mmCIF file of C-alpha atoms in Angstrom:
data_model
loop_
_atom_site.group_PDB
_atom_site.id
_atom_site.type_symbol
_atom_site.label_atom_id
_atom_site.label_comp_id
_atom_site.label_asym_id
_atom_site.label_seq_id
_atom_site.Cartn_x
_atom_site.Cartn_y
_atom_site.Cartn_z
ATOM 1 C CA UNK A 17 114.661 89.885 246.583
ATOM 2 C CA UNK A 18 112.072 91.329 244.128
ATOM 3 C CA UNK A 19 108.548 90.533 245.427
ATOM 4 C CA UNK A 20 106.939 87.984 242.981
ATOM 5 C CA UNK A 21 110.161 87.598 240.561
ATOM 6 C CA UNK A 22 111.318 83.886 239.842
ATOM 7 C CA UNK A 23 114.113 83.682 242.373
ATOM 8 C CA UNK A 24 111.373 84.868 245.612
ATOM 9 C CA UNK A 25 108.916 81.936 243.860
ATOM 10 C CA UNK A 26 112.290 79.469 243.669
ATOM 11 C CA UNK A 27 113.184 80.134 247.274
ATOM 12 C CA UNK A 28 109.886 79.396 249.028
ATOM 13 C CA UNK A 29 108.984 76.243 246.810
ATOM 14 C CA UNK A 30 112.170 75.125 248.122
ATOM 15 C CA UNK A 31 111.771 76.064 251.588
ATOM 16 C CA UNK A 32 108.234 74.918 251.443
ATOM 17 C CA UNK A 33 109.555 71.268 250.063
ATOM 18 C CA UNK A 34 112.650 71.255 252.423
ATOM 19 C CA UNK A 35 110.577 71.948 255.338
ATOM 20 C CA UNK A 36 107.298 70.477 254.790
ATOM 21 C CA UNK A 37 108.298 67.580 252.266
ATOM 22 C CA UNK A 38 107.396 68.940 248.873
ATOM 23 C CA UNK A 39 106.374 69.501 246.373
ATOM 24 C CA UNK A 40 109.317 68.955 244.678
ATOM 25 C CA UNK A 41 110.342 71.623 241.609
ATOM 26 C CA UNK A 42 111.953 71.960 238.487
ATOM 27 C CA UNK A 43 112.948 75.333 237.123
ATOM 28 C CA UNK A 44 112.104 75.108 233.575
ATOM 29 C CA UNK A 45 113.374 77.832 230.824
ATOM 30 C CA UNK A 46 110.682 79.549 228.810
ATOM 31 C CA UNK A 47 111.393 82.743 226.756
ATOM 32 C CA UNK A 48 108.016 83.899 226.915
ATOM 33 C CA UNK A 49 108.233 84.476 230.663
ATOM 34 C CA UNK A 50 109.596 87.663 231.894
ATOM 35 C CA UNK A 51 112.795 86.255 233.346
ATOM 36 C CA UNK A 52 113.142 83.647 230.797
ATOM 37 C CA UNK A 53 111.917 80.504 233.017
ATOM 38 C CA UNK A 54 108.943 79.696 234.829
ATOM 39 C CA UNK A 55 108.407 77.137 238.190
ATOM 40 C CA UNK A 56 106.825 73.281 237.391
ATOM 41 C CA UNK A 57 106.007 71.994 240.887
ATOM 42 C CA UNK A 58 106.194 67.776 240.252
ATOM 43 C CA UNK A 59 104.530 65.486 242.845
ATOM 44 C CA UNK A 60 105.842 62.029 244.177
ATOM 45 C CA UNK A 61 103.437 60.176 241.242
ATOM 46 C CA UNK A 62 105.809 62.270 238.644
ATOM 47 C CA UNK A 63 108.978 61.216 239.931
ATOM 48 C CA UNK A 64 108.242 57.496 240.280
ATOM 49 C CA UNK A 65 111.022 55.415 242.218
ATOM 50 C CA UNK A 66 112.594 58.659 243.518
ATOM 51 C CA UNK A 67 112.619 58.975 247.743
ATOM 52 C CA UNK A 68 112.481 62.358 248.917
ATOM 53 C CA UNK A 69 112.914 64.601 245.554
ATOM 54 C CA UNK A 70 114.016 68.287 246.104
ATOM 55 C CA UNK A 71 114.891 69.380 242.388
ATOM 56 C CA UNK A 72 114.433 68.460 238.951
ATOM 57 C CA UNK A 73 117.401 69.846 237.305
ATOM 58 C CA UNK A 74 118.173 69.665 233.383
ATOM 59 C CA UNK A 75 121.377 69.613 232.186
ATOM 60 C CA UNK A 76 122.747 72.431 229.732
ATOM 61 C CA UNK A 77 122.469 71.021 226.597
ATOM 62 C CA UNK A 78 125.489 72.643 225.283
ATOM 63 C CA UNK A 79 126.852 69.263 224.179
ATOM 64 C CA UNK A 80 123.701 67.032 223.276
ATOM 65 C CA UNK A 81 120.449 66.141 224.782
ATOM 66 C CA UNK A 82 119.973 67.296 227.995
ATOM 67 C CA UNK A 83 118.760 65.259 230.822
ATOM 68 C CA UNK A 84 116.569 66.131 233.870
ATOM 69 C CA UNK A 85 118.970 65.244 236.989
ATOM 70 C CA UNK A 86 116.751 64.340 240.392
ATOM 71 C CA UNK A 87 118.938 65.853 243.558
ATOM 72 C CA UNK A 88 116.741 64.525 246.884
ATOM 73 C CA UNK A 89 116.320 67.043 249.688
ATOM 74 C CA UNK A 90 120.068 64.837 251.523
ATOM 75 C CA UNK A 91 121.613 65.649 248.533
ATOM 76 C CA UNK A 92 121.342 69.381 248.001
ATOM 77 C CA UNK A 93 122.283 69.712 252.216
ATOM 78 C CA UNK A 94 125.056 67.590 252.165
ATOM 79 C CA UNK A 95 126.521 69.863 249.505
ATOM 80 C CA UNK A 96 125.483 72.653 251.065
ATOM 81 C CA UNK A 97 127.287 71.276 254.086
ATOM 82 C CA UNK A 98 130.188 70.109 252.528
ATOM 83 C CA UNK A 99 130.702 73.491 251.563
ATOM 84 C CA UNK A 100 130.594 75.716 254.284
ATOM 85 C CA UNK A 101 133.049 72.963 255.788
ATOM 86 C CA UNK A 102 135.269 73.375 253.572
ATOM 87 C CA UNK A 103 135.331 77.227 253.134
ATOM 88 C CA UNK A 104 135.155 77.238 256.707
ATOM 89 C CA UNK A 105 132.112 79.469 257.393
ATOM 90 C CA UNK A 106 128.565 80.264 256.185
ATOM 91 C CA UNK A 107 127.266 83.261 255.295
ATOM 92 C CA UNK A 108 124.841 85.505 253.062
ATOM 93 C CA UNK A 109 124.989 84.980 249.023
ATOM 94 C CA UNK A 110 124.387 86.981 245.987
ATOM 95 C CA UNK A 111 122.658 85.099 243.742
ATOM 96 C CA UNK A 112 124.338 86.219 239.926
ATOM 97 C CA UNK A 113 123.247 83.181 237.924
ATOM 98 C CA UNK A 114 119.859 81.766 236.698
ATOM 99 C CA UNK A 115 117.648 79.697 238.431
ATOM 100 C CA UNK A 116 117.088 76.821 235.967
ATOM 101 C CA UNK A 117 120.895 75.871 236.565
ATOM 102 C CA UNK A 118 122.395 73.751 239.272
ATOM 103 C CA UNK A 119 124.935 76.353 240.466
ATOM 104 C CA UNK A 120 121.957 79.044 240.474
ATOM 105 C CA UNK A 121 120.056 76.997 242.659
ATOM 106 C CA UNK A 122 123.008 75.711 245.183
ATOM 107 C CA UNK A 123 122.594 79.429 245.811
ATOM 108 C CA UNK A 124 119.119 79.028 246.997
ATOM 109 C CA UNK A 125 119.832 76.098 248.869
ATOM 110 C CA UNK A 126 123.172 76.825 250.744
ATOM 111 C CA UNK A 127 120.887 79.900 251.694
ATOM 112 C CA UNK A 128 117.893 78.141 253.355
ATOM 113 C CA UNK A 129 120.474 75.272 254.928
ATOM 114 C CA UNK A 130 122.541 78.629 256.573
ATOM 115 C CA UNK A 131 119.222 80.526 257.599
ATOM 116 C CA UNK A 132 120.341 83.615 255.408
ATOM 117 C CA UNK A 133 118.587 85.336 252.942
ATOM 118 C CA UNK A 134 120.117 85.837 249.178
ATOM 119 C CA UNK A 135 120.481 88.728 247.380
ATOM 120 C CA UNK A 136 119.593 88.422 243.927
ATOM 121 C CA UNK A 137 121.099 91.160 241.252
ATOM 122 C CA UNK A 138 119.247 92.464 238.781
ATOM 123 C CA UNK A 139 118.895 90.425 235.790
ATOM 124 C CA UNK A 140 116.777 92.606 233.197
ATOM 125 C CA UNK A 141 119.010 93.596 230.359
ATOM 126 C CA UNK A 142 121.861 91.030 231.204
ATOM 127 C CA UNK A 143 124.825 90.813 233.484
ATOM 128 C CA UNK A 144 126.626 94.247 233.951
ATOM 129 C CA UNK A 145 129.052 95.222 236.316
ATOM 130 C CA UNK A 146 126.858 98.285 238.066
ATOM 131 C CA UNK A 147 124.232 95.562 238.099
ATOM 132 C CA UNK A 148 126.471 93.329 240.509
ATOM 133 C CA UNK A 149 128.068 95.840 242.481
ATOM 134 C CA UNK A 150 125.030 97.202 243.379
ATOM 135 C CA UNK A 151 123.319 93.954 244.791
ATOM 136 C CA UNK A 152 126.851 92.920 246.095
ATOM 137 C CA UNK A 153 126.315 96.338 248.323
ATOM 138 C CA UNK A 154 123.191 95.380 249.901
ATOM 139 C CA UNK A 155 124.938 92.251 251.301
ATOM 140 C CA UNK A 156 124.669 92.661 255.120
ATOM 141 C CA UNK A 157 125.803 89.709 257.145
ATOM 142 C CA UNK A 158 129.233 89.315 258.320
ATOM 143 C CA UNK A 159 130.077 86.909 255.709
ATOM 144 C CA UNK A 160 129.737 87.403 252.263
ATOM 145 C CA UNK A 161 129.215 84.740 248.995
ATOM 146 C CA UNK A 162 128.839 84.897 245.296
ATOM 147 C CA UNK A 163 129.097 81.736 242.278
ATOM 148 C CA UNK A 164 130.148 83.005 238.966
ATOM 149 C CA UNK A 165 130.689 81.817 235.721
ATOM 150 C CA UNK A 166 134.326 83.114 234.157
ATOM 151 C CA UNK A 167 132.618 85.330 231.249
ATOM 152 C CA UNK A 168 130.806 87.326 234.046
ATOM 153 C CA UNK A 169 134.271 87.554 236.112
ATOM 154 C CA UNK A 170 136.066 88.724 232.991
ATOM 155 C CA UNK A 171 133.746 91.000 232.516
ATOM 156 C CA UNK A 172 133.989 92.257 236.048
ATOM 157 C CA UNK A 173 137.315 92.877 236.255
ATOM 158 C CA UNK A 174 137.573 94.681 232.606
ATOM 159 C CA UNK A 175 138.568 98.016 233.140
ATOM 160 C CA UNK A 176 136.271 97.889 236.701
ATOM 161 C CA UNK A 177 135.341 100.766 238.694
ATOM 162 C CA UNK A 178 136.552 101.315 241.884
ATOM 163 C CA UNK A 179 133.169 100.160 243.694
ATOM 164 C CA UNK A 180 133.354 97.280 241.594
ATOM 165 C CA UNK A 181 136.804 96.209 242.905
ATOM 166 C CA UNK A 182 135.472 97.032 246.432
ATOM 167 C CA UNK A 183 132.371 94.884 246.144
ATOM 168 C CA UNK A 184 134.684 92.089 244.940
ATOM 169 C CA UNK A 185 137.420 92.145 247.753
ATOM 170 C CA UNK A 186 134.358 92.493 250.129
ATOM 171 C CA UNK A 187 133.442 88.926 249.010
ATOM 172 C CA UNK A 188 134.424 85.904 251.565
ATOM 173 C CA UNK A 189 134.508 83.016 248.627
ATOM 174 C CA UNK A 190 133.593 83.709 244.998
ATOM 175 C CA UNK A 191 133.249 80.188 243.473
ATOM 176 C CA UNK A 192 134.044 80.357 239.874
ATOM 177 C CA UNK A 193 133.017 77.364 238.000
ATOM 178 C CA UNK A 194 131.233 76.048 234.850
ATOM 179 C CA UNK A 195 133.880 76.722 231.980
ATOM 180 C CA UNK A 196 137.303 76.863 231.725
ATOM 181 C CA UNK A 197 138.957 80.378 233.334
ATOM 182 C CA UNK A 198 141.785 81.588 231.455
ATOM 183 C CA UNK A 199 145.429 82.496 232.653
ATOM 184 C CA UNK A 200 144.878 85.614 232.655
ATOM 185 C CA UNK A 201 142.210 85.943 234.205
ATOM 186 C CA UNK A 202 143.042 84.116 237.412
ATOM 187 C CA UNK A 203 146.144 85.805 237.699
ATOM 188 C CA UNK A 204 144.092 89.374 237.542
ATOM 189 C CA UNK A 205 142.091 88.125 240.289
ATOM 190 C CA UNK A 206 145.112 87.102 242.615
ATOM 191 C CA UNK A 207 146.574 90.489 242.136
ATOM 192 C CA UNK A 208 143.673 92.018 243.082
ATOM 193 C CA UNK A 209 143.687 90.014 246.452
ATOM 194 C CA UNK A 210 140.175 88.273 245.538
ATOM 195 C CA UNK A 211 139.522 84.540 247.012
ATOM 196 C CA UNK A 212 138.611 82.519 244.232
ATOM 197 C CA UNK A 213 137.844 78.941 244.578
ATOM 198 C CA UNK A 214 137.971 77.130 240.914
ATOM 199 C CA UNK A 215 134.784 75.069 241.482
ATOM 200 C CA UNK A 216 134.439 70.996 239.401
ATOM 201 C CA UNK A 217 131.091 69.728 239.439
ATOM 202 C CA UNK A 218 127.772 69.325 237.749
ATOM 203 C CA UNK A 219 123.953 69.098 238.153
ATOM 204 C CA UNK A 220 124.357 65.190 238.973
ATOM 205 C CA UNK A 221 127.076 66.169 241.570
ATOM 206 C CA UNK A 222 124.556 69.308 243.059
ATOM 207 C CA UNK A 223 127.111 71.574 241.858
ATOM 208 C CA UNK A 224 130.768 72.094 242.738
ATOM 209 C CA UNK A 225 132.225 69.342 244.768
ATOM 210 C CA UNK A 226 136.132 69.959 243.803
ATOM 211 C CA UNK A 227 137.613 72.790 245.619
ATOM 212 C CA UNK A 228 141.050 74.337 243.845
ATOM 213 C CA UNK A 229 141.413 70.791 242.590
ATOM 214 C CA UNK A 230 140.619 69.443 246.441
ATOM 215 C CA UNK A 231 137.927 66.939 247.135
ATOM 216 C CA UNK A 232 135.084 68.794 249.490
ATOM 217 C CA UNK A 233 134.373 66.901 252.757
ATOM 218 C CA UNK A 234 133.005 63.200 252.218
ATOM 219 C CA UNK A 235 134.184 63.127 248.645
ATOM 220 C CA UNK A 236 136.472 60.734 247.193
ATOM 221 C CA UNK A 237 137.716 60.568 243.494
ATOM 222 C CA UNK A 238 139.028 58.037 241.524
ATOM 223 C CA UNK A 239 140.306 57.627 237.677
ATOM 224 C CA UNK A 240 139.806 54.601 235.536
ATOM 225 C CA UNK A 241 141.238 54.305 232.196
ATOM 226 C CA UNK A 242 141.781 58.431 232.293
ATOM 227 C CA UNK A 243 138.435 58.740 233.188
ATOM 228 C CA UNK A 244 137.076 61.163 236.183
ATOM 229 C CA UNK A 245 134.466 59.343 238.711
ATOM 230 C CA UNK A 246 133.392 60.984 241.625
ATOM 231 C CA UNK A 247 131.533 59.768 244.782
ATOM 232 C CA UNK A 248 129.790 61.104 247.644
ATOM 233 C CA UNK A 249 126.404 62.339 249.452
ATOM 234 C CA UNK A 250 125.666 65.060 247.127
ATOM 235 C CA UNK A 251 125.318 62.209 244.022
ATOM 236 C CA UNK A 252 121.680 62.600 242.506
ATOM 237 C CA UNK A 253 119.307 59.654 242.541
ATOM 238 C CA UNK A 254 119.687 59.622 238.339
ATOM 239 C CA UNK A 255 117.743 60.764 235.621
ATOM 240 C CA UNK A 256 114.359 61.074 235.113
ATOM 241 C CA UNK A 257 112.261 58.476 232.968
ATOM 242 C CA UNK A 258 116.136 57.676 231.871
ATOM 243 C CA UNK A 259 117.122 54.434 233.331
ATOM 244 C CA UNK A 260 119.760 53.540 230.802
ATOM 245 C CA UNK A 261 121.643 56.672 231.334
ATOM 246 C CA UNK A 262 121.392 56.434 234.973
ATOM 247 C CA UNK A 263 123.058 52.794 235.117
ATOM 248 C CA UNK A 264 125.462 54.295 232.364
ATOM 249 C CA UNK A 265 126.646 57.064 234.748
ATOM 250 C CA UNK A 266 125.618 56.471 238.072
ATOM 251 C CA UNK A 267 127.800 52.539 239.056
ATOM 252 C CA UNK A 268 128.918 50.774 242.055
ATOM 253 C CA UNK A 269 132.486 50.190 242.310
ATOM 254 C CA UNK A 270 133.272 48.011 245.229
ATOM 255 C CA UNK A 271 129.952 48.242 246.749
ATOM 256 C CA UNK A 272 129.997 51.917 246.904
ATOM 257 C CA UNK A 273 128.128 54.604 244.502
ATOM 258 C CA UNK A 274 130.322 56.702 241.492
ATOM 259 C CA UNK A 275 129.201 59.310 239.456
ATOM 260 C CA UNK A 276 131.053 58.532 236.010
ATOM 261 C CA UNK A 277 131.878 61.658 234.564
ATOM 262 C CA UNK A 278 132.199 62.582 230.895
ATOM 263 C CA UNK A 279 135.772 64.123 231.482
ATOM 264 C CA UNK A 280 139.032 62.646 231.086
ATOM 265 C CA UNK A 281 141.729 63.787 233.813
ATOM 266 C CA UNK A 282 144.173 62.235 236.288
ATOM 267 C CA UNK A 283 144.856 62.350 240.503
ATOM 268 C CA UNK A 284 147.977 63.047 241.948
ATOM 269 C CA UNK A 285 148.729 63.998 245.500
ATOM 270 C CA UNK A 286 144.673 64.022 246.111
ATOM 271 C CA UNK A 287 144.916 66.861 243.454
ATOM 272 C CA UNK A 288 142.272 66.879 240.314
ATOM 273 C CA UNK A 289 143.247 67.718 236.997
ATOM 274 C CA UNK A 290 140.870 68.118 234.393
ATOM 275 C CA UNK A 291 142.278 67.329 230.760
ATOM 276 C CA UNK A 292 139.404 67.065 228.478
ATOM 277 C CA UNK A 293 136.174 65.273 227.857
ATOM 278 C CA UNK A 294 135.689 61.673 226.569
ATOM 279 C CA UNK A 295 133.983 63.666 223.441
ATOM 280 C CA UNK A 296 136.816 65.976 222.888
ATOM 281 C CA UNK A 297 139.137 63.803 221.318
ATOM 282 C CA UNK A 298 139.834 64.964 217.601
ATOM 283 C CA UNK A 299 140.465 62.286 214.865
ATOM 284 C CA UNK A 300 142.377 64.354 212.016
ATOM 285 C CA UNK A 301 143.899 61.637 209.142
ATOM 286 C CA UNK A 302 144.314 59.119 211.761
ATOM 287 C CA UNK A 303 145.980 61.110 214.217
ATOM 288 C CA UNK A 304 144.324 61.465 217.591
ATOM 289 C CA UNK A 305 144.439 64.647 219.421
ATOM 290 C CA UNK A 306 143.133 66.101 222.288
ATOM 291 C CA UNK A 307 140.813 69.092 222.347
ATOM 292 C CA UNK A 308 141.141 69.891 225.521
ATOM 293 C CA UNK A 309 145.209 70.118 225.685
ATOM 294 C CA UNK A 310 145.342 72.678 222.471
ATOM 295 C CA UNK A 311 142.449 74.853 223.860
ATOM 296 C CA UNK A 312 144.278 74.862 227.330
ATOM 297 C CA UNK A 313 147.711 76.187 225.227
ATOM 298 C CA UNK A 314 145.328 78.864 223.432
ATOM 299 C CA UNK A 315 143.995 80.107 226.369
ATOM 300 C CA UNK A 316 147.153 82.033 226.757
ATOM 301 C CA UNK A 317 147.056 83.939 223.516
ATOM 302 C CA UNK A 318 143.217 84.914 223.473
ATOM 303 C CA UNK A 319 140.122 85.986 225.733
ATOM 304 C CA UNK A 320 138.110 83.095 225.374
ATOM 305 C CA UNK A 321 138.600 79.933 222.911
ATOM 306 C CA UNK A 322 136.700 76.921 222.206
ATOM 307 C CA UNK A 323 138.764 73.995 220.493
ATOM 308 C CA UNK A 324 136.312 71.714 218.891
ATOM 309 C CA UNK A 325 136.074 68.465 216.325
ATOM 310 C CA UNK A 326 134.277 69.506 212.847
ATOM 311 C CA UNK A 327 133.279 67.166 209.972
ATOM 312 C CA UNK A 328 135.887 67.226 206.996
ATOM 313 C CA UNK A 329 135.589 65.540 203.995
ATOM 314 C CA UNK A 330 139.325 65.182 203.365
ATOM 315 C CA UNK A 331 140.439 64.393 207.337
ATOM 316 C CA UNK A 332 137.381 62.845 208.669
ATOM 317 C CA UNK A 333 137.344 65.793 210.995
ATOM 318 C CA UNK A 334 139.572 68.501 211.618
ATOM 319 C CA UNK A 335 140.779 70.899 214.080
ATOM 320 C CA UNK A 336 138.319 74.053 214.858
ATOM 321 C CA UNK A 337 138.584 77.206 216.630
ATOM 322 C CA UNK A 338 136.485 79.415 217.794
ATOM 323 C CA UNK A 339 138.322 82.568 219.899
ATOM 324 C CA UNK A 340 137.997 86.425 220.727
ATOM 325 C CA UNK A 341 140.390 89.007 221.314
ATOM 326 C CA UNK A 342 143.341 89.821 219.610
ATOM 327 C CA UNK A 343 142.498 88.651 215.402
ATOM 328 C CA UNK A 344 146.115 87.894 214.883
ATOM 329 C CA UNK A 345 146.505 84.175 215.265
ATOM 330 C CA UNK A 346 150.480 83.642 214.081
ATOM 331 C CA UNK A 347 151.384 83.514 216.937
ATOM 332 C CA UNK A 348 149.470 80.977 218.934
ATOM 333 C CA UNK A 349 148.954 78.721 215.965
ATOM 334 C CA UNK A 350 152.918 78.686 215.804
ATOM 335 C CA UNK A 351 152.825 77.316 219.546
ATOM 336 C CA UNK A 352 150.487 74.770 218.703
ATOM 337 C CA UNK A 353 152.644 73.551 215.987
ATOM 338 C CA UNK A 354 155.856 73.218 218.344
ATOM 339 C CA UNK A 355 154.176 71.688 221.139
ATOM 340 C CA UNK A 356 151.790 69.162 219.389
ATOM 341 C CA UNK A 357 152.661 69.161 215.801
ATOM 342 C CA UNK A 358 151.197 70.179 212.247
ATOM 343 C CA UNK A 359 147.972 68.255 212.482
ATOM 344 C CA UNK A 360 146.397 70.048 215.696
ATOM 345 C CA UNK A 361 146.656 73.471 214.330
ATOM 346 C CA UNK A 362 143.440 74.461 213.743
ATOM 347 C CA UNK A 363 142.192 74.329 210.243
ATOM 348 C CA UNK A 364 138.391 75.820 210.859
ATOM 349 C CA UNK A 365 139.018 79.363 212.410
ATOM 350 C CA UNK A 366 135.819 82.259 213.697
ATOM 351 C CA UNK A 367 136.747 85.017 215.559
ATOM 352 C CA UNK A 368 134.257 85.816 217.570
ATOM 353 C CA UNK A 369 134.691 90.156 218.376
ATOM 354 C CA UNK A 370 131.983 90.348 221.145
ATOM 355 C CA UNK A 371 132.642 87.321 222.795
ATOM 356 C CA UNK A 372 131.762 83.659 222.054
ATOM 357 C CA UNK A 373 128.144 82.861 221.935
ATOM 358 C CA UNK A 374 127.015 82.159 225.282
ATOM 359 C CA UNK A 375 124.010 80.048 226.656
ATOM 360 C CA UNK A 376 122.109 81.330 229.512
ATOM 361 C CA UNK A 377 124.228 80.070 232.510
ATOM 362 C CA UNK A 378 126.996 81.586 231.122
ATOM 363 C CA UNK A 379 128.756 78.690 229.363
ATOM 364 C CA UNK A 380 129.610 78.887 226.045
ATOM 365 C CA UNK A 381 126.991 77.324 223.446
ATOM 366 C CA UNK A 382 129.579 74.462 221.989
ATOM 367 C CA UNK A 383 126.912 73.046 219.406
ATOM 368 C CA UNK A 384 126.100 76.604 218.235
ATOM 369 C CA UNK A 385 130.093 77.455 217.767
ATOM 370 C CA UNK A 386 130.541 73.601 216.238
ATOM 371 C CA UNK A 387 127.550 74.659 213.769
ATOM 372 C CA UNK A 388 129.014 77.674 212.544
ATOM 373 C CA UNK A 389 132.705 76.274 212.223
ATOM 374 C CA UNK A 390 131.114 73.260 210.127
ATOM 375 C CA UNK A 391 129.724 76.041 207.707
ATOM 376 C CA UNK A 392 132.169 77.733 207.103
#
């Protein structure tokens, strides 16, 4: 790694507070440092009622206020654990995502717990393709790791370069999580031979802890009223100086601890299926529909799409799109109407030519997109 940049200052605080007992850090993001985010280092007075605190990590934002998730030192190496178990090997990663976000840091950590040292691209100018291929080639150990976001794999695997394809296949696991990945994008991967693991998870979870729709190691699921909990010893403690959100979210359930989730889905044959979010469903004239299901039917007609609620005076809300790629929408708006009826084609429409707007972990900024739509 870069001597002095944010990820070398990330991965000794955390060695220093996994081995030595803190202090613990949070990774906060500041555009007026050079890489965007700077290192807080909290001790045990700042994180009252918290035993053994490893990270302060806040959520995205992308959907409301964000929250500032405590993960204890148990937490971040079960995960780490739970991983390697499940992948069936540990080895050295390339670090691809920021810092200030859960899956950038599970980086860090699975590193420290294996005893190998990360390889962190380039970040100055963005996420490029020579950028990646050229850190993934310094990767030396035997066994070879990467997280991703889909927007960085798309962009990977658009029109890539030989090395680039070579880099890729050299990869042992490349965990893909954080936004929905399209059809097509998946299936370019398969035919490329790549070994993607779709990743579920969040900062309260440490990161992934669904495998290809499997539960890792020591983690059970459960639905309630089409609602996702999960459980197991990667949970974080709660929520800092947020006690009502951490009884909200974090409950016992026959003397055992759940993560309730935000997302609506369903379990069958120990399988998880993700089918929206509790805030996703659209009220249009008094008929309910879920954002979720029409964004997962677009996804086959675009490059990226966001399906969204937005305020309309005649509806009470109505049906919005956000999407790149091909500009012709006949097509897929013609599906939605057969499959779901008149009222969940979408009435707001952006195309988006460059891409949707992205925050910096690579998801895609939903109040931003919501914003615009409502404008319009």
């Amino acid at each position: 790694m870069q001597p002095n940049s944010l990820h070398e200052q990330v991965h000794t605080a955390l060695s220093r507070a996994i081995n030595e007992g803190g202090p613990a850090i949070e990774v906060v993001a500041d555009a007026g440092t050079p890489e965007g985010a700077r290192v807080e280092y909290l001790q045990p007075q700042q994180l009252p009622g918290f035993t053994d605190p490893l990270l302060v990590v806040r959520t995205s934002g992308s959907t409301g206020r964000a929250k500032r998730t405590v993960l204890s030192t148990a937490a971040m190496a079960a995960s780490s654990q739970a991983t390697a178990e499940f992948l069936g090997l540990q080895g050295q990663w390339l670090l691809a995502l920021p810092v200030h976000y859960i899956a950038g840091l599970s980086v860090l950590t699975r590193s420290l717990f294996a005893g190998t040292t990360p390889v962190a691209m380039e970040t100055n100018g963005g996420f490029s393709a020579q950028k990646f291929t050229e850190a993934a080639e310094q990767l030396t150990e035997a066994n070879k790791l990467t997280s991703l976001v889909p927007t960085q794999l798309a962009r990977l695997l658009d029109n890539p370069a030989p090395r680039t394809v070579a880099a890729l296949k050299s990869l042992d696991a490349i965990l893909l999580g954080g936004a929905r990945a399209s059809r097509d994008l998946l299936t370019a991967a398969r035919h490329l031979g790549l070994k993607i693991f779709q990743t579920y998870g969040s900062s309260e979870t440490a990161g992934g802890l669904v495998y290809n729709g499997t539960a890792l190691p020591g983690v059970s699921l459960r639905e309630e009223n089409g609602r996702i909990l999960v459980s197991g010893p990667m949970l974080a403690d709660g929520y800092l100086s947020d006690p009502q959100a951490t009884a909200r979210h974090f409950v016992l359930r026959e003397g055992r601890r759940w993560y309730l989730t935000d997302d609506l889905g369903s379990i069958e044959n120990n399988k998880l299926q993700i089918h929206g979010r509790v805030d996703d469903v659209i009220n249009t004239g008094g008929i309910k529909l879920s954002a979720g299901q029409v964004e997962g039917l677009l996804d086959e007609f675009f490059d990226q799409c966001l399906v969204v609620p937005v305020p309309d005076g005649q509806w009470g809300q109505a049906v919005g799109l956000a999407f790149s790629g091909p500009s012709d929408t006949a097509p897929a708006f013609e599906a939605v109407r057969r499959t779901f009826g008149a009222p969940a084609v979408p009435k707001r429409v952006r195309h988006y030519p460059q891409g949707l707007p992205l925050l910096p972990n690579g998801k895609v900024n939903r109040r931003l997109v919501i914003e615009q739509l409502s404008a319009m």
